[in-house]
mmCIF file of C-alpha atoms and ligand atoms in Angstrom:
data_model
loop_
_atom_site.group_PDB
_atom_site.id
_atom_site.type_symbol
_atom_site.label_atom_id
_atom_site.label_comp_id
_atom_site.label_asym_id
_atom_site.label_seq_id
_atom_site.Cartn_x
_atom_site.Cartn_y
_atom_site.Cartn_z
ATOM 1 C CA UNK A 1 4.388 8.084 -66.656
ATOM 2 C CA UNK A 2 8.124 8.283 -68.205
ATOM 3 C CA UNK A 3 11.388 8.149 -66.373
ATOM 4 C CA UNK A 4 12.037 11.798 -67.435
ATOM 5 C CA UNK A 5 8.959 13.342 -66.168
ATOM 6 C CA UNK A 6 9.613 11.200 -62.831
ATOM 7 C CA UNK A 7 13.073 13.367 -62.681
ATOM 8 C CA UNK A 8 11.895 16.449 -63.575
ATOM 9 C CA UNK A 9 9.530 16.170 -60.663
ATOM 10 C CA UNK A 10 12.353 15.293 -58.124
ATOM 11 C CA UNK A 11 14.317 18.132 -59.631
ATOM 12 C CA UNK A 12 11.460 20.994 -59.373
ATOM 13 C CA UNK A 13 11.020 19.806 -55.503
ATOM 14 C CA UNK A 14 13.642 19.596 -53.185
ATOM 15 C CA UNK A 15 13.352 16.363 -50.591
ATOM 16 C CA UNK A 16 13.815 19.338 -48.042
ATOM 17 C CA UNK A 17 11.386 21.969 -49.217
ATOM 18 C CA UNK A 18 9.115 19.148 -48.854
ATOM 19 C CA UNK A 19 10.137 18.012 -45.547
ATOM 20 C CA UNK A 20 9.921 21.342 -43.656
ATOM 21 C CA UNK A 21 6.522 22.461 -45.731
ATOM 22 C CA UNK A 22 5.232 19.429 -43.446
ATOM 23 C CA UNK A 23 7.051 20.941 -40.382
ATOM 24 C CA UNK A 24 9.879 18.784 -40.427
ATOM 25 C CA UNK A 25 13.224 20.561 -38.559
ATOM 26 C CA UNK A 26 16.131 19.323 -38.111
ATOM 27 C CA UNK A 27 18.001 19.062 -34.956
ATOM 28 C CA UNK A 28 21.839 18.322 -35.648
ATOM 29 C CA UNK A 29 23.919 19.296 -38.692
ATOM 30 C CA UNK A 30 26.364 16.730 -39.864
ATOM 31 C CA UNK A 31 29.704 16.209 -42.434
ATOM 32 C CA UNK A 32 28.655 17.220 -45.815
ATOM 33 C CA UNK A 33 25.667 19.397 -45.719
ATOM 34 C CA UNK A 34 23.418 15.904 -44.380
ATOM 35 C CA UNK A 35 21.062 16.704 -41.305
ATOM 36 C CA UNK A 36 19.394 14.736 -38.433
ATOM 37 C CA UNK A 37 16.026 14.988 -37.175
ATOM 38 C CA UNK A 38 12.919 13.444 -35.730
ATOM 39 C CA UNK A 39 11.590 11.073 -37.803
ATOM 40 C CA UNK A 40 8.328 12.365 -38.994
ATOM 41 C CA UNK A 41 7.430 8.636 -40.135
ATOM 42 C CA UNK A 42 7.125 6.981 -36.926
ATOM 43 C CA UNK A 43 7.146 8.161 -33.587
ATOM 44 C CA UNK A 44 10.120 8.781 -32.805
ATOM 45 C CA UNK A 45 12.092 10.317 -29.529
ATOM 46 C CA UNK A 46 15.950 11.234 -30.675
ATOM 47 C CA UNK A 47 16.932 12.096 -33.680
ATOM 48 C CA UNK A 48 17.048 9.169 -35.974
ATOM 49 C CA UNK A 49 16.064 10.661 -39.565
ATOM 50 C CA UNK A 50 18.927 11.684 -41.947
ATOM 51 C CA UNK A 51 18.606 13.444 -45.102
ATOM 52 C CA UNK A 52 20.680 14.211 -47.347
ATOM 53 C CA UNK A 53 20.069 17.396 -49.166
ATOM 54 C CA UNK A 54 22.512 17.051 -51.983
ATOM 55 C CA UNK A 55 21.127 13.265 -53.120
ATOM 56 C CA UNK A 56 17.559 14.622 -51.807
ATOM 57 C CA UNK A 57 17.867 10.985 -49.777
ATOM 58 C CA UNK A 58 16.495 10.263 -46.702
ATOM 59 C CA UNK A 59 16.935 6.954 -44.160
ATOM 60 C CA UNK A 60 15.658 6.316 -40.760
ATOM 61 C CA UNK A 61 17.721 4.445 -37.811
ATOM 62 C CA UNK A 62 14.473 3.968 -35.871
ATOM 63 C CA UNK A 63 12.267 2.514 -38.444
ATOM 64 C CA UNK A 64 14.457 1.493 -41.473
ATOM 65 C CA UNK A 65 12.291 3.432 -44.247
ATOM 66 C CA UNK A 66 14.561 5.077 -46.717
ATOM 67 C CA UNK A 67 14.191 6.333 -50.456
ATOM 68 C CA UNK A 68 13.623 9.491 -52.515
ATOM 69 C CA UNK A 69 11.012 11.901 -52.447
ATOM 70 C CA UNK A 70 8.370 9.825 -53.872
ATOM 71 C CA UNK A 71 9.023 7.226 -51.437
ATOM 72 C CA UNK A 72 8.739 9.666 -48.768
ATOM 73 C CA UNK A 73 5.086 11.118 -50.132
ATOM 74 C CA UNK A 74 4.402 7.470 -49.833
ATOM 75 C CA UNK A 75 5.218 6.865 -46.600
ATOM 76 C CA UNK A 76 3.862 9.691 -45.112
ATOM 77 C CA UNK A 77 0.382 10.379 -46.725
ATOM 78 C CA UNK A 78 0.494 6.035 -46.562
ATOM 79 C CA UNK A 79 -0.716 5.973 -50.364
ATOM 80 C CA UNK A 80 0.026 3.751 -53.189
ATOM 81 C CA UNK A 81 2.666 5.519 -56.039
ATOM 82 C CA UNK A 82 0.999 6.985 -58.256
ATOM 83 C CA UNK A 83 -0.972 8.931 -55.724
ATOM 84 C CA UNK A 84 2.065 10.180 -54.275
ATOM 85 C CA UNK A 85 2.992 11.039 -57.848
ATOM 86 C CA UNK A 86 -0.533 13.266 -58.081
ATOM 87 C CA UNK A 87 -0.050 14.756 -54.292
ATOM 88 C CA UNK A 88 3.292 15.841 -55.203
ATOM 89 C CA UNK A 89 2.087 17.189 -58.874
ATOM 90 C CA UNK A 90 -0.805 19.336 -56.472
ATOM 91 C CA UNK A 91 1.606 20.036 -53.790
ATOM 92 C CA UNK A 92 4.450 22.105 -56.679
ATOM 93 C CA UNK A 93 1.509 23.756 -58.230
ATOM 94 C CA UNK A 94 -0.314 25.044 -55.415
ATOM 95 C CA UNK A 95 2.059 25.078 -52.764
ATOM 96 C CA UNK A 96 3.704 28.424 -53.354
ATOM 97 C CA UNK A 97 0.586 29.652 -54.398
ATOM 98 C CA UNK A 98 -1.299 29.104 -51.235
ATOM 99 C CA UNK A 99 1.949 30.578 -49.607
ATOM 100 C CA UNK A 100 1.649 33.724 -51.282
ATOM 101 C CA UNK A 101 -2.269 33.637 -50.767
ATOM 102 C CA UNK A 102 -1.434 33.254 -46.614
ATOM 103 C CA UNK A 103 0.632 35.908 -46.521
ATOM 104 C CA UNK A 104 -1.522 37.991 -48.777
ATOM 105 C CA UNK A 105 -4.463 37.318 -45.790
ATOM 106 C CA UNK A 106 -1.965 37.820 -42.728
ATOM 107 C CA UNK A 107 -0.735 41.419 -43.642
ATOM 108 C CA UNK A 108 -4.712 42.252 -44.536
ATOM 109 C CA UNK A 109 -5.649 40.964 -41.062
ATOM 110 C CA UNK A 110 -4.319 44.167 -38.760
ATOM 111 C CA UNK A 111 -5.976 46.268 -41.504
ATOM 112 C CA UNK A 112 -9.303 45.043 -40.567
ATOM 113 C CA UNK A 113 -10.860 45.911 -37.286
ATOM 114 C CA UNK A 114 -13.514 43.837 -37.468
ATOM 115 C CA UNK A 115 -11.396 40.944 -38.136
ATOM 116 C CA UNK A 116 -9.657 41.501 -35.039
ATOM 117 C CA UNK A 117 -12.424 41.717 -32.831
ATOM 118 C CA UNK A 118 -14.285 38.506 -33.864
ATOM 119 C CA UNK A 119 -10.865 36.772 -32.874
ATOM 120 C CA UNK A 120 -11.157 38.697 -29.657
ATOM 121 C CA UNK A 121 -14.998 37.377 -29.140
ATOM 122 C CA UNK A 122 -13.280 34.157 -29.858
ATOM 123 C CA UNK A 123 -11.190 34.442 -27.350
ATOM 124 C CA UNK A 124 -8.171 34.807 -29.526
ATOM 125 C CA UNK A 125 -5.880 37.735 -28.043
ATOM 126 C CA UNK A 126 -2.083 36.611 -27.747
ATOM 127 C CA UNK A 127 0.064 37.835 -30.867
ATOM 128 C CA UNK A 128 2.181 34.574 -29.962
ATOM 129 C CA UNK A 129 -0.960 32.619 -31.060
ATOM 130 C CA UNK A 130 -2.073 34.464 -34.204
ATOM 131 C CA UNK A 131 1.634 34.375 -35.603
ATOM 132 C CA UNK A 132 1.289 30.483 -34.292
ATOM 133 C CA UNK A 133 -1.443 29.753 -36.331
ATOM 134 C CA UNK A 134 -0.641 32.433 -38.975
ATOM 135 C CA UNK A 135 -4.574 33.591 -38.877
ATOM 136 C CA UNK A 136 -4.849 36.111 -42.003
ATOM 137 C CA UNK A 137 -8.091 37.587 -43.025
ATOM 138 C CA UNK A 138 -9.698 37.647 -46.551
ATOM 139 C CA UNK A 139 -11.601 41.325 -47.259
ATOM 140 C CA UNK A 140 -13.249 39.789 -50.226
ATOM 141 C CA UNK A 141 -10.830 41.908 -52.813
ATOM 142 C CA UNK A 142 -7.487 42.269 -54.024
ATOM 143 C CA UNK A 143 -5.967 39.044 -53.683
ATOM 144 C CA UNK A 144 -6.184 37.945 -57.110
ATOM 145 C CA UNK A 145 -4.898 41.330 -58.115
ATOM 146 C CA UNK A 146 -2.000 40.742 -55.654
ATOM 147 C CA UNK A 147 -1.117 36.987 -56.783
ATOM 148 C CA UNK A 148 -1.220 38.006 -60.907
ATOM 149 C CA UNK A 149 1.354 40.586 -59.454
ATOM 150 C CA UNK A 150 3.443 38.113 -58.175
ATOM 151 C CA UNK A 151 3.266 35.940 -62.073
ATOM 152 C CA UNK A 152 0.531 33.554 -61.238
ATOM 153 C CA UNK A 153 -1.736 33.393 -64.125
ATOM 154 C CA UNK A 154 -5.754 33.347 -63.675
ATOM 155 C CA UNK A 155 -6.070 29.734 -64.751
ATOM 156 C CA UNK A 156 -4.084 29.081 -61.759
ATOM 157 C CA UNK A 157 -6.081 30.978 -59.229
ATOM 158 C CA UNK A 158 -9.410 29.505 -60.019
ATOM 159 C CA UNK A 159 -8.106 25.588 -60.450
ATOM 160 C CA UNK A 160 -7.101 26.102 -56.449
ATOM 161 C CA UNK A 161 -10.638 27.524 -55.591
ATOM 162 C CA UNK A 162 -9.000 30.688 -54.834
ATOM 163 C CA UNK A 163 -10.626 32.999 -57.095
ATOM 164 C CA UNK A 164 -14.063 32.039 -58.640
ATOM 165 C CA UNK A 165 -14.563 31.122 -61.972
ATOM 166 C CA UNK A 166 -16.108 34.487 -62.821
ATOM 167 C CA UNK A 167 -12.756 35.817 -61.776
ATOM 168 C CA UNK A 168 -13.518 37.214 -57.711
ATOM 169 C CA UNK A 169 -11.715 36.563 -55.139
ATOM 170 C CA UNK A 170 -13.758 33.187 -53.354
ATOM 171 C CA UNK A 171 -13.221 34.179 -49.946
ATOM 172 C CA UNK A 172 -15.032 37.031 -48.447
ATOM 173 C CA UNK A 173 -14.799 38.841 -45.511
ATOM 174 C CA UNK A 174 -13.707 35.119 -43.616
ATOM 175 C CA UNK A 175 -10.538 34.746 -41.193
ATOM 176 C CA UNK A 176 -8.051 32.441 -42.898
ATOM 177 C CA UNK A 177 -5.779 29.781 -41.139
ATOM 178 C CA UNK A 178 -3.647 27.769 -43.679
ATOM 179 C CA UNK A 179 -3.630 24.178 -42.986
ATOM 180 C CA UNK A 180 -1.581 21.384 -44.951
ATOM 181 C CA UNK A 181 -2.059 21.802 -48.499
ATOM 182 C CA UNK A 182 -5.585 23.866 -47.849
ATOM 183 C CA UNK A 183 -7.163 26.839 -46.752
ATOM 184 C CA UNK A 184 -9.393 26.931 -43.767
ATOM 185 C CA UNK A 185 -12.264 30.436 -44.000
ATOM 186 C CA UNK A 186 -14.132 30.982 -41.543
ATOM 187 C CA UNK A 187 -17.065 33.292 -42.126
ATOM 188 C CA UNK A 188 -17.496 36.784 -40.070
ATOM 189 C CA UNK A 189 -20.713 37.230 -41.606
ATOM 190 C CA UNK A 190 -23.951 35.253 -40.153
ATOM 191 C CA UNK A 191 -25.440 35.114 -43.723
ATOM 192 C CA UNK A 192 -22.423 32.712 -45.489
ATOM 193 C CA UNK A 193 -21.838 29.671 -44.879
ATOM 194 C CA UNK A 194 -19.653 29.656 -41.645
ATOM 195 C CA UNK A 195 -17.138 27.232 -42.764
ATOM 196 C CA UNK A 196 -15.163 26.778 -45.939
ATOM 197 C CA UNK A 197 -12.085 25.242 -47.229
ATOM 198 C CA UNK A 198 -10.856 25.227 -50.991
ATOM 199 C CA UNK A 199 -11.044 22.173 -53.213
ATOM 200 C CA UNK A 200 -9.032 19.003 -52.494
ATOM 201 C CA UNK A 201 -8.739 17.285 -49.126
ATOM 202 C CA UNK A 202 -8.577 19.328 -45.260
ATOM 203 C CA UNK A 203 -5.396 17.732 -45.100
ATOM 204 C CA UNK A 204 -4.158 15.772 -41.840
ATOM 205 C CA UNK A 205 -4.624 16.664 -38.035
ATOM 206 C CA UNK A 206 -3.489 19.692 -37.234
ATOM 207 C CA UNK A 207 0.133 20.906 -35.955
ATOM 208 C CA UNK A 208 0.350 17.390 -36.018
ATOM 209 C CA UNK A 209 4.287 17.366 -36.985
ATOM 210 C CA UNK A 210 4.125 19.080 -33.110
ATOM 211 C CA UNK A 211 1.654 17.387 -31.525
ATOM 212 C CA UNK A 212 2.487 13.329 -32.324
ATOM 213 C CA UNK A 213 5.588 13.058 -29.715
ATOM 214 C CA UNK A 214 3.429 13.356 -26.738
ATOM 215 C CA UNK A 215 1.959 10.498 -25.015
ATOM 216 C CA UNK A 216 -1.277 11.903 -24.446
ATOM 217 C CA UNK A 217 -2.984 14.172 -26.817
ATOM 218 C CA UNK A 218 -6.243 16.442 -26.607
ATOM 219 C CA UNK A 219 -7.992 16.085 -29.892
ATOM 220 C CA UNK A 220 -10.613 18.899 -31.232
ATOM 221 C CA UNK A 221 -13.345 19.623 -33.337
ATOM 222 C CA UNK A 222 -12.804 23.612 -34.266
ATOM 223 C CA UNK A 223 -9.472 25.466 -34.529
ATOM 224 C CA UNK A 224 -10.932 28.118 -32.334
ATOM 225 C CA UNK A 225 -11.118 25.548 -29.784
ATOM 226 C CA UNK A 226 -7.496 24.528 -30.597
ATOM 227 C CA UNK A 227 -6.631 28.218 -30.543
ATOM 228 C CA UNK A 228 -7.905 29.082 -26.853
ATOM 229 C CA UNK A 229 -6.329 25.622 -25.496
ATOM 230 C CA UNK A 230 -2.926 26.551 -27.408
ATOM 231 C CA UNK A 231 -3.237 29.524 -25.749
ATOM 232 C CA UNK A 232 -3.759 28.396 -22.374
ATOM 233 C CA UNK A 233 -0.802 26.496 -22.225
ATOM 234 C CA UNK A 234 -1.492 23.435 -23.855
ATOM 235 C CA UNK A 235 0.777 22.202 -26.728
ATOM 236 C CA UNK A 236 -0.417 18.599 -27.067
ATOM 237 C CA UNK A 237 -4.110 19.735 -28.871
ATOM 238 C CA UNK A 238 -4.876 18.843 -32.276
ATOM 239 C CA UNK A 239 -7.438 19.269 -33.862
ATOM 240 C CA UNK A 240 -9.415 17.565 -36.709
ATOM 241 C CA UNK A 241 -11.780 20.369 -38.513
ATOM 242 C CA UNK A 242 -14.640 19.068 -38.169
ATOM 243 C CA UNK A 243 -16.080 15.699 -35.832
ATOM 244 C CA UNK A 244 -16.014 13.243 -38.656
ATOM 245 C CA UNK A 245 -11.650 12.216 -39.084
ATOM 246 C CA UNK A 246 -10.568 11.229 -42.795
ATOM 247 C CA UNK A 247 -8.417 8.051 -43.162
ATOM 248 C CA UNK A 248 -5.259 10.040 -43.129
ATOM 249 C CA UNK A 249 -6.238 11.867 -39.602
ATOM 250 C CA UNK A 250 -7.562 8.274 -38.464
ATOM 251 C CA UNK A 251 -4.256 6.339 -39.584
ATOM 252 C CA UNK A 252 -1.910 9.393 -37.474
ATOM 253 C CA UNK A 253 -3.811 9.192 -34.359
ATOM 254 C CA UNK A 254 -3.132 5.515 -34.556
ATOM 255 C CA UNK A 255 0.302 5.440 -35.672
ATOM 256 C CA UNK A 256 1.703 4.770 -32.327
ATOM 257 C CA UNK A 257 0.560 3.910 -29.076
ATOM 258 C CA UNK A 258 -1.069 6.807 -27.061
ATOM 259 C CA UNK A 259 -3.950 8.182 -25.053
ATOM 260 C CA UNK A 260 -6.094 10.526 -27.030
ATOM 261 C CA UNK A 261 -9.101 12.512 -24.892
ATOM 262 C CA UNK A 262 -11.291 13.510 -27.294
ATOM 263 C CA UNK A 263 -12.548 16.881 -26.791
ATOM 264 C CA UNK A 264 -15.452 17.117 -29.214
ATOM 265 C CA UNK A 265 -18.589 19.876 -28.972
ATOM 266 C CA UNK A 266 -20.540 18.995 -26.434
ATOM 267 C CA UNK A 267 -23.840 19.531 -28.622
ATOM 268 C CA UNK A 268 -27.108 20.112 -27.668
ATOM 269 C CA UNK A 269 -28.913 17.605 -29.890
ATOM 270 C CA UNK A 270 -25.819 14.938 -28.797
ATOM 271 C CA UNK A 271 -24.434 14.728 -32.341
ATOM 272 C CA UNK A 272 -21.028 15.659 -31.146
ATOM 273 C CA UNK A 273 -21.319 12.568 -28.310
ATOM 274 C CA UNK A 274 -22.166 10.318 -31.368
ATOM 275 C CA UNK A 275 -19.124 10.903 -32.957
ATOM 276 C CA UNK A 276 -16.757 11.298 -29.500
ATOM 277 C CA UNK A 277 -18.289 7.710 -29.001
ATOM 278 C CA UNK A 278 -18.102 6.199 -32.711
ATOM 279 C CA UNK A 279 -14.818 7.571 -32.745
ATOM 280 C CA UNK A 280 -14.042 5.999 -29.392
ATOM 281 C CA UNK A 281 -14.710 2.310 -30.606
ATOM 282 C CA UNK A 282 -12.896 2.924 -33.578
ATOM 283 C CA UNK A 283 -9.539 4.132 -32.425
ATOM 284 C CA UNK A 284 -9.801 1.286 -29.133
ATOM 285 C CA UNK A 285 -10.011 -1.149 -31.830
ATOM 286 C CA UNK A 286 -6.822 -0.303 -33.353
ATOM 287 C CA UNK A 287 -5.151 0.114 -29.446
ATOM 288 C CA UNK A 288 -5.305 3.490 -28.696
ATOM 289 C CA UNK A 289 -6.676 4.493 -25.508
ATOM 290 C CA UNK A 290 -9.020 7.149 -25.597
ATOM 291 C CA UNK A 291 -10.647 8.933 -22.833
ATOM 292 C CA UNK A 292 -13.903 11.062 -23.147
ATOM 293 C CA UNK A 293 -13.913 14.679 -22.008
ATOM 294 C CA UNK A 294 -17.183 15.855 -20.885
ATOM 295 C CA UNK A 295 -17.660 19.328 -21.291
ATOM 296 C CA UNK A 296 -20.911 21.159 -19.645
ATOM 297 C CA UNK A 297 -23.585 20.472 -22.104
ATOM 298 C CA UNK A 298 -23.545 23.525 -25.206
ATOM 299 C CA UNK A 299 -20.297 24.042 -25.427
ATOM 300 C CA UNK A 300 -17.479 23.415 -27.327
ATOM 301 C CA UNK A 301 -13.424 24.008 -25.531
ATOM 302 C CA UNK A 302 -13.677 27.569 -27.243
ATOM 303 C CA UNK A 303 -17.376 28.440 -25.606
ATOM 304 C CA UNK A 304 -15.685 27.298 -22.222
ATOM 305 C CA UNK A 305 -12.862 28.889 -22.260
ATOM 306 C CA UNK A 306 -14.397 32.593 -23.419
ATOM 307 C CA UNK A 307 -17.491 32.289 -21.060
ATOM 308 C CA UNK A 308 -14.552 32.187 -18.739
ATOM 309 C CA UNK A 309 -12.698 28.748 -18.254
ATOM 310 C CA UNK A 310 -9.173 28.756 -17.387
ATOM 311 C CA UNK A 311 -6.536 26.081 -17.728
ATOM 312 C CA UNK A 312 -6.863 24.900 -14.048
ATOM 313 C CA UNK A 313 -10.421 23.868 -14.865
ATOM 314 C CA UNK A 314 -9.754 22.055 -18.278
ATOM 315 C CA UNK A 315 -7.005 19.994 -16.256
ATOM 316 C CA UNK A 316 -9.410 18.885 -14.090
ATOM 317 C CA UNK A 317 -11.843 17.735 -16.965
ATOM 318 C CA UNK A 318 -9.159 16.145 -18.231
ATOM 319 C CA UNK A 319 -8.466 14.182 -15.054
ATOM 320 C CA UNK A 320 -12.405 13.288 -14.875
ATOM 321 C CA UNK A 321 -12.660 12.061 -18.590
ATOM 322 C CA UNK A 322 -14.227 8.727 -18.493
ATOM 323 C CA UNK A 323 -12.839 6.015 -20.770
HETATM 324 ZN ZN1 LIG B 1 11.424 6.402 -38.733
#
């Protein structure tokens, strides 16, 4: 890889644009255009991140990291160069492109009753939440139509998985929630497949940007059942798509010390306890203390809280989860 094309890919993306794309806000403005915020690279409780916009520099007080852009891919997705290179290459081609795709989904989703009413069965009723989450919905048509509109070429739809390669739009009549770097599509339909994402990697934890200050965090298997706990108050749930973590959700719930309950589906045929307790050993290994939520046997925090849970209650299986 040259020097030049190493430039030109620091010059196409902003040190910023990157930063808040991954939720990073900053909290103080200071002398020439440089601005202060929470370090998103370790945990970190005032301010101690500056970047400066104009050099596209960063440096943290707290933990002493400090570099470019590329160091910053590094230190955050905690890969070797190169890969940061190729996550950064992925992130300028599809990032505005699953942008556009979101909002494409969002405006479609108050056009479609049915949408709305599965998120209602789903417990999933405050417009606080669904802007939260930005939950759009995918008819099955028009979004390729829409994104060719906007100059993305065809080539480009189908290398992101959003359009199939015979040229349709991939997602069909699924709710969409956009996750970091990805897609999430959950079918309305009992014949698909009920869950989908597009090609490349789920991404990290959830919200995590939002989550990782507080000392104790719930940690989920759905984002329905991060939706109804969101909902009912609770702002330190994450959630990790699926039971089974990658090693960049591993590494973050690890990255400093915490308590984690683990708030996994409470399945019938006890797969979801073999992970909760697989999962349990793992993260105790590396420090973390992790206490095991035990829900009533069938559900999952979404099932409990539509068949008519209420915060009070979860608090008080959160104050009876075993270690
Ligand atoms: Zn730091």
């Amino acid at each position: 890889m040259s020097c030049r094309a190493l430039d030109e890919l620091k010059q196409q993306i902003s040190l910023l644009d990157y930063l808040q794309a991954h939720d990073w806000q900053p909290t103080r403005r200071l002398s020439q255009g440089r601005l202060m915020g929470l370090c998103p690279l370790h945990c970190d409780h005032k301010p101690s991140f500056l970047v400066d916009p104009r050099k596209s520099l960063f440096y943290c007080f707290g933990c002493g990291r400090g570099g470019d852009l590329i160091r910053f891919a590094e230190d955050y997705h905690q890969v070797k160069f190169l890969q940061a290179v190729a996550l950064l290459y992925q992130w300028r081609g599809f990032a505005p492109l699953l942008d556009e795709a979101a909002g494409f989904y969002r405006m479609q989703l108050h056009r479609h009753g049915e949408a709305v009413a599965y998120l209602h069965q789903r417990g999933v009723r405050s417009p606080e939440l669904i802007e939260h989450m930005r939950i759009g919905y995918a008819p099955g048509g028009g979004l390729r139509g829409w994104l060719m509109q906007l100059g993305h070429p065809l080539q480009a739809l189908r290398q992101s998985g959003l359009v199939t390669a015979l040229g349709y739009d991939a997602y069909r009549h699924r709710l969409v929630f956009p996750l970091e770097g990805n897609l999430y599509g959950r079918s309305l339909s009992a014949s698909a497949p009920p869950h989908r994402f597009l090609p490349g990697s789920k991404g990290g934890l959830y919200a995590w940007e939002q989550v990782r200050r507080y000392p104790e965090v719930i940690l989920v298997e759905g984002l329905f059942d991060y939706a109804v706990l969101w909902q009912a108050g609770f702002c330190n749930v994450t959630c990790a798509m699926g039971n089974h973590l990658n090693a960049h959700q591993y590494r973050q719930l690890c990255d400093s010390p915490r308590t984690v309950y683990l708030a996994l589906d409470a399945d019938t045929n006890g797969s979801g306890q073999r992970a909760t307790q697989s999962l349990a050993c793992r993260l105790r290994e590396r420090g973390v203390k992790v206490r095991r939520v035990a829900l009533p046997v069938g559900h999952d925090p979404n099932s409990f809280f539509v068949g008519g849970g209420n915060a009070h209650e979860f608090h008080r299986l959160l104050d009876e989860a075993c270690l």
